[in-house]
Coordinates of C-alpha atoms and ligand atoms in Angstrom, one line a residue:
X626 CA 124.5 95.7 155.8
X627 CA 122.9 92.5 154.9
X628 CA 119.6 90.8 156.5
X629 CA 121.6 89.2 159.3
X630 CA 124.0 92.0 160.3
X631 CA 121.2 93.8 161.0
X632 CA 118.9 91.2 162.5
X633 CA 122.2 91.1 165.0
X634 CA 122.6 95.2 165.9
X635 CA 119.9 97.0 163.7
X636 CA 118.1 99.7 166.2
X637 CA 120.3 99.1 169.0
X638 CA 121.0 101.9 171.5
X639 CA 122.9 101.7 174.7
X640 CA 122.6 103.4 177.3
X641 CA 125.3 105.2 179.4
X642 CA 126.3 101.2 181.1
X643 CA 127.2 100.1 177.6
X644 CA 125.3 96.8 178.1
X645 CA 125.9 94.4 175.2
X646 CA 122.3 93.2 175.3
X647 CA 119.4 95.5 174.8
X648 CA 117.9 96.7 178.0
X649 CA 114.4 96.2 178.7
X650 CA 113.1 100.0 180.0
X651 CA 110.4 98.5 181.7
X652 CA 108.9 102.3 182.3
X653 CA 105.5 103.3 181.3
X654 CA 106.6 107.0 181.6
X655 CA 109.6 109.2 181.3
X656 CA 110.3 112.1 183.7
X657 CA 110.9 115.3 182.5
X658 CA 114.2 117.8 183.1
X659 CA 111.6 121.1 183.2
X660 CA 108.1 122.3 183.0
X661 CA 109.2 123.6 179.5
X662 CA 110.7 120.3 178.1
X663 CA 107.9 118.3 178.9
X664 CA 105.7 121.0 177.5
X665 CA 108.1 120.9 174.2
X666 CA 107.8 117.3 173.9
X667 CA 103.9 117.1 173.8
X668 CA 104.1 119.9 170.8
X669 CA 106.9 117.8 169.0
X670 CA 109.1 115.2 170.5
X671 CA 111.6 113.4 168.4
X672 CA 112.2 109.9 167.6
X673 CA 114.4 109.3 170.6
X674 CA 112.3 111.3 172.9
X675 CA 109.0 110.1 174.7
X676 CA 105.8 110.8 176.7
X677 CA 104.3 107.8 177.8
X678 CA 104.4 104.2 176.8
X679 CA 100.9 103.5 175.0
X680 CA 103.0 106.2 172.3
X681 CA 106.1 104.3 172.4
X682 CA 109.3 103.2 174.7
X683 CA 113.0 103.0 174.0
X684 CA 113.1 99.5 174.0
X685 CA 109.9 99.4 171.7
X686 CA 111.3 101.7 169.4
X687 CA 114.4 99.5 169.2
X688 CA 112.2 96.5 168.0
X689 CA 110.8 98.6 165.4
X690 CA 114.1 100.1 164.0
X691 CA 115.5 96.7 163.7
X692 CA 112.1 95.4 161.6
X693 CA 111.8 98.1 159.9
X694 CA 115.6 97.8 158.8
X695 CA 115.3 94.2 158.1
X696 CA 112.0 94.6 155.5
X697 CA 113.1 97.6 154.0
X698 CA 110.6 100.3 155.1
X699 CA 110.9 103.6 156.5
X700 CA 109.1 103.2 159.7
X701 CA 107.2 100.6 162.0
X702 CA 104.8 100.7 164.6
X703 CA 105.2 97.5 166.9
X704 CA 101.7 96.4 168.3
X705 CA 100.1 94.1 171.5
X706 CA 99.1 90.9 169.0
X707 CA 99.7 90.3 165.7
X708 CA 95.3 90.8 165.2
X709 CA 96.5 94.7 167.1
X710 CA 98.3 95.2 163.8
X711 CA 95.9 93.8 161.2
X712 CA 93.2 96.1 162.5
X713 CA 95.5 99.3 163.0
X714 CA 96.2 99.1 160.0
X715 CA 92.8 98.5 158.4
X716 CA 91.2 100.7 160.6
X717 CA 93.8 103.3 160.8
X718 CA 93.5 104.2 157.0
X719 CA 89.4 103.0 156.5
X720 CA 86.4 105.2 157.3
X721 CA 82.7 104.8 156.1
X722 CA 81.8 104.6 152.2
X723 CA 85.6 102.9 151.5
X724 CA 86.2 99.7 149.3
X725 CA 88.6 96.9 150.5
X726 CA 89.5 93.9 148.1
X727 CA 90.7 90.7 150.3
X728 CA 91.3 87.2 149.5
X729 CA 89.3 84.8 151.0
X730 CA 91.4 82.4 152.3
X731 CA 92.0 84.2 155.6
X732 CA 93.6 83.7 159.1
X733 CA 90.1 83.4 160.6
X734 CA 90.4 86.5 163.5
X735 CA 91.5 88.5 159.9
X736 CA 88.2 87.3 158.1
X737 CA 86.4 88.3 161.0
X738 CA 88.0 92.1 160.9
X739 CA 87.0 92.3 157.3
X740 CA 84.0 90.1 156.8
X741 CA 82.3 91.5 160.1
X742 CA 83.9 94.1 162.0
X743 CA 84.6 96.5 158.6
X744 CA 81.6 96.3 157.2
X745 CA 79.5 97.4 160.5
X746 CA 81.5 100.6 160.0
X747 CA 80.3 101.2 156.6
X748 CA 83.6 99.9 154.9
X749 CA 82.6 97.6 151.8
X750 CA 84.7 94.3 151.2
X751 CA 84.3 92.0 148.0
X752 CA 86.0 88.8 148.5
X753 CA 88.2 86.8 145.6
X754 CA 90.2 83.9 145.1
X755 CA 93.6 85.5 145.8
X756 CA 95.5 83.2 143.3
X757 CA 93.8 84.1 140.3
X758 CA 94.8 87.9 139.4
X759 CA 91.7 88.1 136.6
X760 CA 89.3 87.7 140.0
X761 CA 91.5 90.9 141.5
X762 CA 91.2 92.8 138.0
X763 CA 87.2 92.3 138.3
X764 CA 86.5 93.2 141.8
X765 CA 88.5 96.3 142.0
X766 CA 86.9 99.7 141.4
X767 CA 87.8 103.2 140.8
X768 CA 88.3 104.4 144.2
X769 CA 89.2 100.8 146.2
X770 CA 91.2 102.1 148.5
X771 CA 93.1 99.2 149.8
X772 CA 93.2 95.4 149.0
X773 CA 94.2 93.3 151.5
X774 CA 95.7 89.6 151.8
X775 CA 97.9 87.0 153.0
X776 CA 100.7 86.2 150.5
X777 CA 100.9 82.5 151.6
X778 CA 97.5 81.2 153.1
X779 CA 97.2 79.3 156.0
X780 CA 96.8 76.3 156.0
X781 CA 96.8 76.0 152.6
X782 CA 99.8 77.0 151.6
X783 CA 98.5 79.0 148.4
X784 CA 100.8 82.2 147.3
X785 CA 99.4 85.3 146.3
X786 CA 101.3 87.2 143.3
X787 CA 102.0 90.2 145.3
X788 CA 103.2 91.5 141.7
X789 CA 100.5 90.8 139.9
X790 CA 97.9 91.8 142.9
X791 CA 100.2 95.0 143.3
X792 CA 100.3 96.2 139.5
X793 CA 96.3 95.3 139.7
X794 CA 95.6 97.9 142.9
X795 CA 97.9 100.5 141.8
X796 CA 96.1 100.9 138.8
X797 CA 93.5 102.2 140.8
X798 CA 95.3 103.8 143.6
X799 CA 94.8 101.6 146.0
X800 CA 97.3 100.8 149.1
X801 CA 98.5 97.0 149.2
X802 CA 98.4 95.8 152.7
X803 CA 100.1 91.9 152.9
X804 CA 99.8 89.9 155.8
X805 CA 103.1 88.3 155.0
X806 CA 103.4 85.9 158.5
X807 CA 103.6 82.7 156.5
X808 CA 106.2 84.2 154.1
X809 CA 108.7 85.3 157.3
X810 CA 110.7 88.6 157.1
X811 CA 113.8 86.7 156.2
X812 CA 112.4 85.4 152.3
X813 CA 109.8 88.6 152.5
X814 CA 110.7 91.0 148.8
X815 CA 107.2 92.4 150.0
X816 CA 108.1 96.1 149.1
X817 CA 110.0 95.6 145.9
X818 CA 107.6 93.6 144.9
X819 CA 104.8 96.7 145.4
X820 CA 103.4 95.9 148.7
X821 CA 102.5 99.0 150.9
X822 CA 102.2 97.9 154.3
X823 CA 104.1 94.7 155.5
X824 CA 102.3 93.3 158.5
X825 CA 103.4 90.6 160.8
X826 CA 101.9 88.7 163.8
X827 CA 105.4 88.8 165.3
X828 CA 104.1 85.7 167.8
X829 CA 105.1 83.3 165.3
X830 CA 108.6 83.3 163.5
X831 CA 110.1 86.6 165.3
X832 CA 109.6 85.7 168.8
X833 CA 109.8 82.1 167.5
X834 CA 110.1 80.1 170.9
X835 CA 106.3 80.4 171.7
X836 CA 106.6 83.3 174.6
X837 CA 104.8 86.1 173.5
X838 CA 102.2 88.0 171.5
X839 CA 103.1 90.3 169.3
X840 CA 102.8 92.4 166.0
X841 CA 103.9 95.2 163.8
X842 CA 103.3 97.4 161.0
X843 CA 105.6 98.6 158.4
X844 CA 105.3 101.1 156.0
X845 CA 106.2 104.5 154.9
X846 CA 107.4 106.8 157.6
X847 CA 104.1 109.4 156.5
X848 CA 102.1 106.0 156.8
X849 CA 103.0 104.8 160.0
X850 CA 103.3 108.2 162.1
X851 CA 100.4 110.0 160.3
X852 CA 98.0 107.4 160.1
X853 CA 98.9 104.3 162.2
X854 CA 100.5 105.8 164.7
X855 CA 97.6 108.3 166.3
X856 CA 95.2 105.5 166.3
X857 CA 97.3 103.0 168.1
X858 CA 98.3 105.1 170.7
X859 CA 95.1 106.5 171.3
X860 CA 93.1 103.5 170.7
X861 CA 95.8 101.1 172.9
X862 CA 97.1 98.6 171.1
X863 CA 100.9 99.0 171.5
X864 CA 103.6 96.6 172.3
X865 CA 104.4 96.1 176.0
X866 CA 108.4 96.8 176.9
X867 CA 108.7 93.2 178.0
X868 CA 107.1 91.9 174.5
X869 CA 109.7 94.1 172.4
X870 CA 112.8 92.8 174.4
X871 CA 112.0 89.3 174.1
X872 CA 111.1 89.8 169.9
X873 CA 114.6 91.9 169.8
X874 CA 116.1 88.9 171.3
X875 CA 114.0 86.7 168.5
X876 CA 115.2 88.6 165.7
X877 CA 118.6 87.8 166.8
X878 CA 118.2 84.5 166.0
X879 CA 115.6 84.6 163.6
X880 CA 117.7 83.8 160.2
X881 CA 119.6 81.2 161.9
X882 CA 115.9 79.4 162.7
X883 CA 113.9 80.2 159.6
X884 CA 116.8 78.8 157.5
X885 CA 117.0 75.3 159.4
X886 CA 113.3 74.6 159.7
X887 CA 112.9 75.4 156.1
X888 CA 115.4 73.1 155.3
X889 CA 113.9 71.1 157.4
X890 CA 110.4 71.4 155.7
X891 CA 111.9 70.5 152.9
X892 CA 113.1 67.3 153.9
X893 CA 109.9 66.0 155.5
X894 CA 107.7 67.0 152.0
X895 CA 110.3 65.1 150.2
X896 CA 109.9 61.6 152.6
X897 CA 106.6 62.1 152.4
X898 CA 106.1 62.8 148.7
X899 CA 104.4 59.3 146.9
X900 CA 103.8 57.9 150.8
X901 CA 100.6 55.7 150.2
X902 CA 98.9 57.1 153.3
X903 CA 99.0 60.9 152.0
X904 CA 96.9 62.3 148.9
X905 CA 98.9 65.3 148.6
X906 CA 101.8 67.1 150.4
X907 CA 101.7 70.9 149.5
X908 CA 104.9 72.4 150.3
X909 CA 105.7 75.6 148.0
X910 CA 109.6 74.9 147.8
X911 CA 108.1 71.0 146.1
X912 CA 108.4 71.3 142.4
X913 CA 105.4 69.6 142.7
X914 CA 103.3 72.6 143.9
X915 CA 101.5 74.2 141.3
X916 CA 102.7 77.8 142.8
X917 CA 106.6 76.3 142.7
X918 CA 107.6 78.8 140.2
X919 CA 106.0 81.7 141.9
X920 CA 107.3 80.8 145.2
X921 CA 110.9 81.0 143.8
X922 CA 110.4 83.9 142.4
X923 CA 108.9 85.5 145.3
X924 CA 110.5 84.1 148.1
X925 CA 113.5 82.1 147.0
X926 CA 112.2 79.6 149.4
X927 CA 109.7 77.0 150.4
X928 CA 109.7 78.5 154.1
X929 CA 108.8 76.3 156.9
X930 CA 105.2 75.1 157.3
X931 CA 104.0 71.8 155.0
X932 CA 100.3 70.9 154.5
X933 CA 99.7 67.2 154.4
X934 CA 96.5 65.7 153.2
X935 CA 96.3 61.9 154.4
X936 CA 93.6 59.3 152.7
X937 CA 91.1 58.9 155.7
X938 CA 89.8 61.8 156.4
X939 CA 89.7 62.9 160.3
X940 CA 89.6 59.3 162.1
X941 CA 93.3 59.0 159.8
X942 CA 94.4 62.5 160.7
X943 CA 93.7 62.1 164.7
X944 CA 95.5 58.6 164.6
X945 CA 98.3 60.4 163.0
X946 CA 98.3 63.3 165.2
X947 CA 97.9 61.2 168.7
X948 CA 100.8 58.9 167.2
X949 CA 103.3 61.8 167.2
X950 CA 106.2 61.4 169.9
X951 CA 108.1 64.3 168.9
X952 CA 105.7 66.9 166.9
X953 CA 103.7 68.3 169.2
X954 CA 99.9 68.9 168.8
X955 CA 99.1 72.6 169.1
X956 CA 98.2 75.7 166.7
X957 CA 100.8 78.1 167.5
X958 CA 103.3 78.2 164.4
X959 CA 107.0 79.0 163.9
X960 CA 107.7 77.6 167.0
X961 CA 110.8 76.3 167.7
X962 CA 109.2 73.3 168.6
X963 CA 107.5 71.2 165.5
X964 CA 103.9 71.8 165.7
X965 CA 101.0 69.6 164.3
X966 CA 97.6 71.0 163.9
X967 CA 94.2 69.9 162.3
X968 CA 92.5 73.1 161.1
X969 CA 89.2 71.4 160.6
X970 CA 88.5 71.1 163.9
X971 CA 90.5 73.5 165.6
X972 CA 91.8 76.6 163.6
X973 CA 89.0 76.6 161.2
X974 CA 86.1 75.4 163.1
X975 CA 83.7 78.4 163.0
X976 CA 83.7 78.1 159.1
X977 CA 81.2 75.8 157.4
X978 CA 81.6 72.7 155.7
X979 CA 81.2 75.0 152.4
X980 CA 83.3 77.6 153.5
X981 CA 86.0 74.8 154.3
X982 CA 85.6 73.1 150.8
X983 CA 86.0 76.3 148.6
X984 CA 89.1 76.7 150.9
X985 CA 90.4 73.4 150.2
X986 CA 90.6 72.8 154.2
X987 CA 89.0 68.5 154.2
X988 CA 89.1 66.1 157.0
X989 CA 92.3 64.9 156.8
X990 CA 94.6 68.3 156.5
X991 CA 97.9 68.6 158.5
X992 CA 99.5 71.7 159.3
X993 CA 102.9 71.3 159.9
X994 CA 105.4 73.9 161.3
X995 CA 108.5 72.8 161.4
X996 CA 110.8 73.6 164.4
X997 CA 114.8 73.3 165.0
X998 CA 114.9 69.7 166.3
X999 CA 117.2 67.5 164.3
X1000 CA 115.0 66.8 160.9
X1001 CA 116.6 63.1 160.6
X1002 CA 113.9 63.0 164.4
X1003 CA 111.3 64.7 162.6
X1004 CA 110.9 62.5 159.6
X1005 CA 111.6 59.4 161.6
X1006 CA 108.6 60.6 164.0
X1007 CA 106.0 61.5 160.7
X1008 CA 106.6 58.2 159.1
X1009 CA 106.2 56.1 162.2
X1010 CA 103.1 57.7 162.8
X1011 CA 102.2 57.4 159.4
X1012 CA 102.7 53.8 159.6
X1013 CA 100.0 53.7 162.8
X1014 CA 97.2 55.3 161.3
Ligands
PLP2097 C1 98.8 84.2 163.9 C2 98.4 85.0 162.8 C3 97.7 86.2 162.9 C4 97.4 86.8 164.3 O1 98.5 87.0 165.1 P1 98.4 87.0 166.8 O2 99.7 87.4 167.2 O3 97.9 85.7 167.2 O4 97.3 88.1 167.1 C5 97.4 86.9 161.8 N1 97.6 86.4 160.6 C6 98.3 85.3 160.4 C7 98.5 84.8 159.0 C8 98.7 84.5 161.5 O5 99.3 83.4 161.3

């Protein structure tokens, strides 16, 4: 079946009612048929069989087959937040005396697991610049067990090679772990292009109306139940009932979504493109990002955030932003809604002016995630407030 067939029914089971939408089993445990059975099932129980519902849930499990169908992997475990599945799967597969390789230019709750949390544990991280593969070649090591990074930064809009970074860790048997939220699981290759473990904050493009918090992991079925899987259940992380009904119903609608605001994106980097207000518009689908190539090759797509640099530093970017009638000011992305944010002050506050610099973050960056409305209203809205800064 193709990517939206199964975005449609992938994972669905019914229940004796036949309901045409999936229903929620808002249970947090299962009563058992005998002594024996629910003896059985603590020993072994299958896929379609459960115990409580930190270990999983029928309507969890239904999120995760459809994922899991959609990016190619054998398994999934769905998670509370999208920062639940970052750290299962970093602490999951990590213990004392490891190496970890990671880009630097990191969602900044992910820095914090790797530049802070990891290394408390006795888990060694070496930072690079995740566009430039020789920087990848130099820091890893015989015995790097896992590198770790976000194929499309935030907010910068930088692509990884996941490739290049992929024939680079496996020749030293390490695991590739891609936070691909910026790359969406509808453009994501991740696995055919050599990544490991596909992880998603599923708050942003798969619940995609801004409800709930969310997350999953995907990987190898020996990845997810033998390694993932007894630390999430035991350490509590897991996805709520609730949470994995409304992403079911986001994956429904997901490729119908992605597709529009990334045609939408496109359209507002091309009015914006030589506007005398903005130094730079960095949208990888612009054949004037450097990364253009790469991000065809990799995605097929520009995907749906743009990063706008306006001349006039942060008293031009807060005109801009308080000027907006339609794009609304927040930090959530995906969103249905167009979203404006200004990670200097917000997102990426808690780094330093240094740490922002090397990042390429300055005073008058715009994130821009582009929503559903009708783009002819979006670009109408950007230019006017352009024109009021
Ligand atoms: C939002 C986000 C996360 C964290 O997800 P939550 O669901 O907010 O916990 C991690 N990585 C990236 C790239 C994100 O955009």
């Amino acid at each position: 079946m193709e990517k939206r067939t199964k975005l449609v029914h992938g994972g669905t089971k019914r229940s004796q009612w036949g309901e045409l939408s999936e229903a929620i089993f808002l249970t947090q445990g299962f009563a058992y048929d005998s002594a024996e059975q629910a003896e059985a099932r603590f020993i072994q129980s299958a896929p379609d069989e459960f115990i409580y519902a930190r270990y999983g849930n029928p309507t969890v499990r239904m999120f995760e087959e459809r994922i899991a169908g959609l990016e190619g992997t054998e398994d999934a475990f769905a998670t509370a937040s999208g920062m639940a599945a970052v750290n299962g799967a970093l602490m999951s597969m990590l213990r004392a005396g490891d190496h970890v390789v990671a880009a630097r230019a990191l969602f900044g709750s992910c820095l914090y697991i790797l530049e802070e949390i990891l290394p408390r544990y006795g888990v060694e991280v070496s930072f690079v610049d995740g566009a430039d593969l020789d920087q990848w070649r130099a820091a890893v090591q015989p015995g790097t067990k896992a590198v770790f990074f976000e194929s499309m930064a935030n907010p910068t809009l930088e692509l990884v090679d996941i490739e290049g970074v992929s024939s680079i860790a496996r020749s030293v048997g390490a695991k590739v772990l891609i936070d691909n939220v910026f790359s969406t699981p509808i453009y994501s290759n991740a696995v055919a292009q050599g990544a490991d473990v596909v992880i998603y904050s599923a708050t942003k493009h798969i619940d995609g109306q801004g409800r709930t918090l969310g997350g999953v992991i995907l990987g190898s079925r020996e990845f997810i139940r033998k390694t993932v899987e007894p630390f999430l259940k035991h350490t509590g992380g897991s996805m709520s009932p609730f949470t994995a009904w409304v992403m079911l119903k986001g994956l429904e609608t997901m490729d119908l979504r992605v597709r529009a605001q990334t045609a939408s994106a496109g359209a507002i980097a091309e009015a914006l493109e030589n506007h005398p207000k903005v130094r730079q518009v960095r949208y990888p689908g612009a054949p004037s990002h450097p990364q253009y190539d790469l991000a065809m090759r990799q995605l097929g797509a520009g995907g749906t955030m743009v990063a706008i640099d306006l001349h006039g530093g942060k008293e031009a970017a807060f005109r801009f932003l308080n000027a907006l009638e339609v794009v609304l000011i927040s930090n959530n992305l995906g969103d249905a809604k167009s979203i404006a944010t200004h990670p200097a002050t917000t997102t990426h506050q808690r780094l330093t002016d240094d740490q922002r610099a090397s990042l390429g973050i300055g005073d008058g960056l715009i994130r821009l995630s582009v929503g559903i409305e009708d783009p002819r209203d979006l670009v109408a809205d950007i230019l006017n407030a352009l024109e009021l800064i």
